[in-house]
Short mmCIF file of C-alpha atoms in Angstrom, two decimals:
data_model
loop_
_atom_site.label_atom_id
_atom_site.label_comp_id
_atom_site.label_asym_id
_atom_site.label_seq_id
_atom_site.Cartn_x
_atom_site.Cartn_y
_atom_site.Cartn_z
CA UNK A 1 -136.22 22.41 -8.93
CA UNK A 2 -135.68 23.41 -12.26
CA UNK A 3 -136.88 20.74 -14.81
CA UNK A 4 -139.50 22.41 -16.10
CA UNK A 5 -137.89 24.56 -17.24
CA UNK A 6 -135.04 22.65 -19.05
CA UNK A 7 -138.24 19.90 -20.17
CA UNK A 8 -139.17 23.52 -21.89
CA UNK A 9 -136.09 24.31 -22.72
CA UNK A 10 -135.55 20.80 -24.73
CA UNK A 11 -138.44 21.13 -26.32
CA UNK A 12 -138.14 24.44 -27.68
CA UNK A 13 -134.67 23.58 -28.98
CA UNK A 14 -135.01 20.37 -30.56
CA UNK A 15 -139.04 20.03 -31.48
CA UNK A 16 -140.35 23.71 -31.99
CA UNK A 17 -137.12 24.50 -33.85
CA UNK A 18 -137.88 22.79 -36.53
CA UNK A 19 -141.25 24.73 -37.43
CA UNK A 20 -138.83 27.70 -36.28
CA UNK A 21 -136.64 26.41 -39.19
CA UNK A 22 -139.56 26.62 -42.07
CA UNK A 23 -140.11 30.30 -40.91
CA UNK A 24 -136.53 31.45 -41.12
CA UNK A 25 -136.09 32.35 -37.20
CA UNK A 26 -134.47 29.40 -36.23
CA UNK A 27 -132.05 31.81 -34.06
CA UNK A 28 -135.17 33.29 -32.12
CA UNK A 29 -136.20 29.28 -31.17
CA UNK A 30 -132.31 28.40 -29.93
CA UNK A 31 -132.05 31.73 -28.38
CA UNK A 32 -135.16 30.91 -26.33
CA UNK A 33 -135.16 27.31 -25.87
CA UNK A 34 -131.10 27.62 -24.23
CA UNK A 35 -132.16 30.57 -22.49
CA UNK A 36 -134.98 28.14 -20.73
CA UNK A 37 -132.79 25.41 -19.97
CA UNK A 38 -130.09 27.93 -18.57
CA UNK A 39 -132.60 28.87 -15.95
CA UNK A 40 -133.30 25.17 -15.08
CA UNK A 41 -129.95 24.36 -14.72
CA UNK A 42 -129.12 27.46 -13.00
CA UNK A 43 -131.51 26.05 -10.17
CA UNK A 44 -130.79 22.23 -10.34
CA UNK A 45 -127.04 23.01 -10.00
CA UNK A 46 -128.19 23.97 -6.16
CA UNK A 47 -129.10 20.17 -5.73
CA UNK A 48 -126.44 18.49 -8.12
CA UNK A 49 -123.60 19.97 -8.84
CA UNK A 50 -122.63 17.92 -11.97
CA UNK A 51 -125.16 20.16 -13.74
CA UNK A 52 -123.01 23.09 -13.50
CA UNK A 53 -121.28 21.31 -16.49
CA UNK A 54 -123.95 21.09 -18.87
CA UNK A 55 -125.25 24.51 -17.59
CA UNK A 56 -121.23 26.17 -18.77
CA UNK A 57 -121.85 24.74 -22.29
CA UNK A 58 -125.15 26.48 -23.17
CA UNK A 59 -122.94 29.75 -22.78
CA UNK A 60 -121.29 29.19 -26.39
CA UNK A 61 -124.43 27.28 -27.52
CA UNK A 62 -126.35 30.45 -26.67
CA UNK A 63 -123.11 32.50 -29.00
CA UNK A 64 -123.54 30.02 -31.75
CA UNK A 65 -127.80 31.30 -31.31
CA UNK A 66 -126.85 34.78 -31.64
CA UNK A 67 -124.40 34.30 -35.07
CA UNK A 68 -127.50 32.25 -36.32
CA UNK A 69 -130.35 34.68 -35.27
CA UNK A 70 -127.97 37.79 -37.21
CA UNK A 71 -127.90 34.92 -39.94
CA UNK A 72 -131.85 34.88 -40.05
CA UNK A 73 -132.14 38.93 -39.55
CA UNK A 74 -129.76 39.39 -42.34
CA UNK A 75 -131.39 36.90 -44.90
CA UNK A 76 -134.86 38.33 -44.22
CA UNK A 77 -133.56 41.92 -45.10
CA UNK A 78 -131.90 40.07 -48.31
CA UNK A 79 -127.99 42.07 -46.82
CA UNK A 80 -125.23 40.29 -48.30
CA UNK A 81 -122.58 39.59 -45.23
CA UNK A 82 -119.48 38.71 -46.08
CA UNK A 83 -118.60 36.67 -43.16
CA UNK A 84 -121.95 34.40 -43.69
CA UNK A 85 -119.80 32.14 -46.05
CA UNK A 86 -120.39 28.46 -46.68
CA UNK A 87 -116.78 27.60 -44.97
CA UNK A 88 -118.52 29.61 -41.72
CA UNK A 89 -121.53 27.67 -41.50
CA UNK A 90 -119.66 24.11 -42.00
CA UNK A 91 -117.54 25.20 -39.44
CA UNK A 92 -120.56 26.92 -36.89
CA UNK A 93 -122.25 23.48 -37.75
CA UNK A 94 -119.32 21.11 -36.52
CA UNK A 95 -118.76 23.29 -33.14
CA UNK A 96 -122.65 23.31 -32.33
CA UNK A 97 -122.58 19.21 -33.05
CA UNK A 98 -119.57 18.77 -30.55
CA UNK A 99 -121.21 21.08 -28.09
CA UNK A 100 -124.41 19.43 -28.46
CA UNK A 101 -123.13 15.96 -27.86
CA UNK A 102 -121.15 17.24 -25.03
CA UNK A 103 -124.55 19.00 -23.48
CA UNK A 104 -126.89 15.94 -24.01
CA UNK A 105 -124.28 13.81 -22.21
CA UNK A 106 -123.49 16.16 -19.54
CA UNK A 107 -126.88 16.79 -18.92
CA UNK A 108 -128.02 12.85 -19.00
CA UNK A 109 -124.95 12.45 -16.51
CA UNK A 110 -126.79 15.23 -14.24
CA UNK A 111 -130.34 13.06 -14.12
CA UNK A 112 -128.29 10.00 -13.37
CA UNK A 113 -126.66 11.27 -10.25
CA UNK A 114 -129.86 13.56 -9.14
CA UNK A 115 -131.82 10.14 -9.45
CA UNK A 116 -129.37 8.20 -7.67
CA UNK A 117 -129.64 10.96 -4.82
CA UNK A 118 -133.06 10.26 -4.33
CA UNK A 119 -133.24 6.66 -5.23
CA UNK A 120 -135.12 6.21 -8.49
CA UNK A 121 -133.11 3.27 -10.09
CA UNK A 122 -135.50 3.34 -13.15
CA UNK A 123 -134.96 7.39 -13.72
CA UNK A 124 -131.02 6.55 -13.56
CA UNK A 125 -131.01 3.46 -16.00
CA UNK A 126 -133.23 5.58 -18.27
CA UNK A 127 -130.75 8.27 -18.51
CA UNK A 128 -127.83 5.75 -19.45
CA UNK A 129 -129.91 4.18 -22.10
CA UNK A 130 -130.36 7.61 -23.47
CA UNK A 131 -126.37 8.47 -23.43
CA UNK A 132 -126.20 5.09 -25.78
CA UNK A 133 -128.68 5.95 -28.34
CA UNK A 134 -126.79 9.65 -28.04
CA UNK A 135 -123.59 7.70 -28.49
CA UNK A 136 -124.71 5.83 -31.65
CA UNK A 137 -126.43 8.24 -33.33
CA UNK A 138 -123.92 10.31 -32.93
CA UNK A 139 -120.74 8.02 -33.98
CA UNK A 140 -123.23 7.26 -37.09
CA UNK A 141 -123.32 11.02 -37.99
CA UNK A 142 -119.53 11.36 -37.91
CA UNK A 143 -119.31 8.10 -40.57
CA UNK A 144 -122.69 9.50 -42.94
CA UNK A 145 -120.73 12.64 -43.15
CA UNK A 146 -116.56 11.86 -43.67
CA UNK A 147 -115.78 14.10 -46.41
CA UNK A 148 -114.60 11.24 -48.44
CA UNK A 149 -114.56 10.42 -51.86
CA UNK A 150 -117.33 8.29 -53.37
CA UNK A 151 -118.88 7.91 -49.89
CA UNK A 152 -122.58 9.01 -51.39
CA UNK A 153 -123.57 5.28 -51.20
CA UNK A 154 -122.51 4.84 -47.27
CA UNK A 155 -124.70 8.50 -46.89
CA UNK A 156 -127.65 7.46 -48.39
CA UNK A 157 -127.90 4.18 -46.40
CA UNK A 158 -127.14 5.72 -43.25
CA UNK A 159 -129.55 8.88 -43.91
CA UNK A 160 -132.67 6.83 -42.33
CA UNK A 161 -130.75 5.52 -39.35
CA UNK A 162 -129.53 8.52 -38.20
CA UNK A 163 -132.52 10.69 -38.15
CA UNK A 164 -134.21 7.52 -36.95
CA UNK A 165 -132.11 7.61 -33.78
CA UNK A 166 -132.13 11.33 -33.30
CA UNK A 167 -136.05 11.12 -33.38
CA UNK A 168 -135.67 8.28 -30.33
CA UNK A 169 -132.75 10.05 -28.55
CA UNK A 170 -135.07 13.31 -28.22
CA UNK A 171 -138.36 11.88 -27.60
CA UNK A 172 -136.68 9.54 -25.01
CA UNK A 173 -134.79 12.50 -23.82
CA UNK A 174 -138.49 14.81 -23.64
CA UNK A 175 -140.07 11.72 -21.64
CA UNK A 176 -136.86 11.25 -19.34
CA UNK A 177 -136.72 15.20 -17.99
CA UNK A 178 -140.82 15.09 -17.95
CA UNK A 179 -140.96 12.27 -15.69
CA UNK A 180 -138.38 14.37 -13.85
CA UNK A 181 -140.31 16.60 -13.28
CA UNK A 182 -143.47 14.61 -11.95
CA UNK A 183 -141.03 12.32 -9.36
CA UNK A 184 -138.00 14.30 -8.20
CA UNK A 185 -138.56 17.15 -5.72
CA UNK A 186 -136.81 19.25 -2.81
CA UNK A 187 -136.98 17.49 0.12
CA UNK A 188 -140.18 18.13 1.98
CA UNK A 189 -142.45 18.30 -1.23
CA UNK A 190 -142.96 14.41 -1.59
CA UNK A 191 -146.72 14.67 -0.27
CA UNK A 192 -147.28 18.07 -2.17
CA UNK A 193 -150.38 17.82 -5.56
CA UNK A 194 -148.37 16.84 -8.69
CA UNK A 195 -147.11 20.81 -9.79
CA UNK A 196 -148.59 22.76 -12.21
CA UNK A 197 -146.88 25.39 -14.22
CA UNK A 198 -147.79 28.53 -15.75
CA UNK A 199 -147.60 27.17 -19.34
CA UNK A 200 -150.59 25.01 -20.25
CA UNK A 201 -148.57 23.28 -22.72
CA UNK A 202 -146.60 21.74 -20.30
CA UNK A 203 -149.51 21.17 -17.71
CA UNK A 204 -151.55 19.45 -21.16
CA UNK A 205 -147.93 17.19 -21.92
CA UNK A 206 -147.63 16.08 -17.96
CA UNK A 207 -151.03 14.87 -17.20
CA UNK A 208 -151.09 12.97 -20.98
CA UNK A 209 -147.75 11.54 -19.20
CA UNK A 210 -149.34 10.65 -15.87
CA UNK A 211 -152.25 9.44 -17.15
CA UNK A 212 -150.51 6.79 -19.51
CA UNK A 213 -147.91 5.79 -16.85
CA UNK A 214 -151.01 5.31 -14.27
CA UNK A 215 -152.47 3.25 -17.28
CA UNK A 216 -149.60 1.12 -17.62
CA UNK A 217 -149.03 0.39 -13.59
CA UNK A 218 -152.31 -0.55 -13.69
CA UNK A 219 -152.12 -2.77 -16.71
CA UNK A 220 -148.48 -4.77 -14.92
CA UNK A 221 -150.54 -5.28 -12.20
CA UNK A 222 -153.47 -6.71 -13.49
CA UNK A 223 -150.70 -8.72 -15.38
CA UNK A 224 -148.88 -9.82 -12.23
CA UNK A 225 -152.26 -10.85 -10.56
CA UNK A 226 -153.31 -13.08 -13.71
CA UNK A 227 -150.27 -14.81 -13.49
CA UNK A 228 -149.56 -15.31 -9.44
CA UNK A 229 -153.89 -16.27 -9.57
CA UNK A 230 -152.46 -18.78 -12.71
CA UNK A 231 -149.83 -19.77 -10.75
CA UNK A 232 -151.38 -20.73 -7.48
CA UNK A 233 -154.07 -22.48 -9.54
CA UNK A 234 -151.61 -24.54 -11.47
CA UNK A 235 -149.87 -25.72 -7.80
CA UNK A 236 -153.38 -26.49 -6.71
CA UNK A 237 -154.08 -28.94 -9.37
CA UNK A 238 -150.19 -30.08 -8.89
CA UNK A 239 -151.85 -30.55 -5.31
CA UNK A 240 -154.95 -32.84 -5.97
CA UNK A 241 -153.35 -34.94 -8.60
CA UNK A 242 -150.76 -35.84 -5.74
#
């Protein structure tokens, strides 16, 4: 259906970038990890069409990838570009935040609906939680970063917060569109072998997945059975004292 790929995508983009940042080609990573999540979206769109939104706003995300991959060419050469100027980044950096925010939303909004369509309550309520942490961690970034005077205080404090919630808000996000994966299908695929794909890294990430959520299923039921067999016991002994 398509959320492999933007699973991929995601975690190109927001994981992989950042070793992507160390080596200076952090406009190769975006450039690949938007052009993955363009192709998922280009196929879930077919099944809900609320993606199309998300899927239009990886257009100038993928721009805003180009100006930063001729950023990275040009700094490995050592060229001095005139237009590379600290105003132009600040400014580059504000329009891939808003466009960002607007994507992760969009894109949560997409799951929501998809899940309602094929009635997984759980898939839906996880993809509004993740629009909240989104939501605050995002309002938080606007306040740590008000150019105002003597604001360095109200930065430092809120430093650890906000890359606190941007390390939930992706890893919930990762776990959200690989669950996807693993539970929403086109009709007619329900009874199909859990799919594999043609990177092992994903194959490796999606049984790790499985195998923990079939741990904890287990582990609730075990729990629900201890406490109906505790239950019945203590109306048994209700029973005989009567």
């Amino acid at each position: 259906m398509g959320f492999g790929y933007l699973f991929l995508g995601y975690l190109v983009t927001f994981v992989l970038r950042l070793t992507a940042e160390g080596l200076g080609v952090t406009g190769f990573a975006l450039l690949l990890g938007y052009s993955l999540m363009l192709a998922g979206l280009w196929q879930l769109t077919r099944f809900e069409k609320s993606f199309a939104v998300s899927k239009w706003l990886l257009i100038p995300l993928l721009v805003g990838a180009l100006y930063q991959t001729v950023k990275d060419i040009a700094a490995l050469c050592a060229a001095s570009v005139p237009f590379f100027t600290p105003v132009t980044d600040t400014v580059m950096t504000w329009i891939e935040f808003a466009l960002l925010l607007a994507f992760n939303v969009s894109m949560l909004i997409g799951v929501y609906r998809i899940a309602k369509q094929v009635e997984l309550p759980s898939t839906g309520n996880a993809a509004l939680r993740n629009i909240m942490f989104i939501g605050v961690g995002s309002v938080l970034y606007l306040i740590g970063n008000l150019p105002l005077p003597n604001f360095e205080l109200v930065r430092k404090y809120l430093s650890l917060p906000i890359m606190l919630l941007q390390i939930v808000w992706i890893v919930a996000n990762l776990l959200l569109l690989l669950s996807c994966t693993k539970n929403i299908c086109k009709a007619g695929d329900e009874e199909q072998p859990p799919k594999r794909y043609r990177w092992e890294l994903l194959n490796k990430i999606g049984d790790a997945y499985e195998d923990n959520r079939q741990r904890s299923v287990q582990r609730l039921t075990r729990e629900m059975e201890d406490k109906l067999r505790a239950k019945k016991e203590k109306n048994h002994r209700k029973k005989k004292k009567r």
